[in-house]
Amino acid sequence: MYYCRMQDVGKAKADVAAARVMQRVKGVTVTPHFCKIEEKDISFFKDFQIIVLGLDSLEARSYINSVVCGFVEYEEDGSPDLSTIKPLVDGGTEGFKGHARVIIPGITPCFHCSLWLFPPQITFPLCTLAETPRSPAHCIEFAHLIQWGQDRTGETFDADNPEHMKWIYDQALKRGEQFNISGITYSLTQGVVKNIVPAIASTNAIIAATCVLETLKIATMCSTGMDIYMQYTGTEGIYLRTVPHDKDPNCIICSPGVPLEVDKSITLQKFIDTLFKDRRFKLKLSKPSVSYHGNNLYMQAPPVLEEMTRPNLQEPLVRLMGGEKSDVLNINDRRLSGVLRVRVTFRDDAETIDMDTVGTH
Ligand SMILES: [Zn+2]
């Protein structure tokens, strides 16, 4: 989080920020990387002890979260191997609001455990825009989503074209006059159309300072960390609180074993089919490979391994798992940036049959 000076305009933020920090703090080395973090090899992240995020999207946060959770190795009893944990400190701001949180993968809830915190992007119902506009944003969205298509058919709207933006602004102004709505400005038009929330220096400073403090606590163990999630709102006065969150036992990113009950007679092939039917996993998988305690039960690639493990598909899973009643299988898939751990528990087929018999009496 950093504010640029005139001479910095047009340069990469990472490069400028790194140079400035090195100027201010003697003896520190900052290596800037100007690229998408998703482009970095996963091994790149292994070299860090603590990772502090200042990202601007859900996708990027989700990605790093799953990479770091994927590094955690679990003991037989499901407890995480502490030496494999890389703490994450995350901060974000939107106008006068901000948050900071600490994620200790395998111990505290991960980012994915509380994805519900992020509401879907606000959109206005079209009928409100068309019939009962009540705010400047309604007028702007009307011009942008409806009027443009009506009056400038065949032209693709380009938010980076100043003439297009000015047109939206003029139409929104007219509509505002019609419905007696004031407060429509050119910069608000840009903000609404491009979905931009202006950055507020004080919010950024507060959130950045919180992230630094939490990082210092983790690095030095001088104090216990914050209770999971800090919210800050500076719209009217200052509202600040921390909220503890719970781990989601079904979290496919950080659970030591997402629980899944299957019939005792299930084959490995049927088990893989079951994964695709389960709403928790299906969107995350394309070609899953399955392993058990380091043994490859089924590998999708390379072809040699696929051929070698293919006969297992018709084997009962319980036999492949050495007759255990319940244990964890590791699922790897190119859609996942880490390992998916599924705790399989076998249902006794006999029990199911008994239940059915009782039901028919
Ligand atoms: Zn999680």
mmCIF file of N, CA and C and ligand atoms in Angstrom, residues 110 112-113 251 254, ligand 1:
data_model
loop_
_atom_site.group_PDB
_atom_site.id
_atom_site.type_symbol
_atom_site.label_atom_id
_atom_site.label_comp_id
_atom_site.label_asym_id
_atom_site.label_seq_id
_atom_site.Cartn_x
_atom_site.Cartn_y
_atom_site.Cartn_z
ATOM 1 N N CYS A 110 -8.863 -21.018 7.179
ATOM 2 C CA CYS A 110 -8.158 -20.464 6.028
ATOM 3 C C CYS A 110 -9.090 -19.509 5.287
ATOM 4 N N HIS A 112 -10.491 -19.852 2.465
ATOM 5 C CA HIS A 112 -11.606 -20.558 1.836
ATOM 6 C C HIS A 112 -12.697 -20.923 2.845
ATOM 7 N N CYS A 113 -12.308 -21.117 4.134
ATOM 8 C CA CYS A 113 -13.274 -21.464 5.181
ATOM 9 C C CYS A 113 -14.347 -20.397 5.323
ATOM 10 N N CYS A 251 -13.874 -27.801 4.630
ATOM 11 C CA CYS A 251 -13.075 -26.960 3.730
ATOM 12 C C CYS A 251 -12.159 -27.833 2.882
ATOM 13 N N CYS A 254 -8.174 -26.590 3.473
ATOM 14 C CA CYS A 254 -7.338 -26.744 4.673
ATOM 15 C C CYS A 254 -7.747 -27.898 5.579
HETATM 16 ZN ZN ZN B 1 -10.192 -23.730 5.038
#
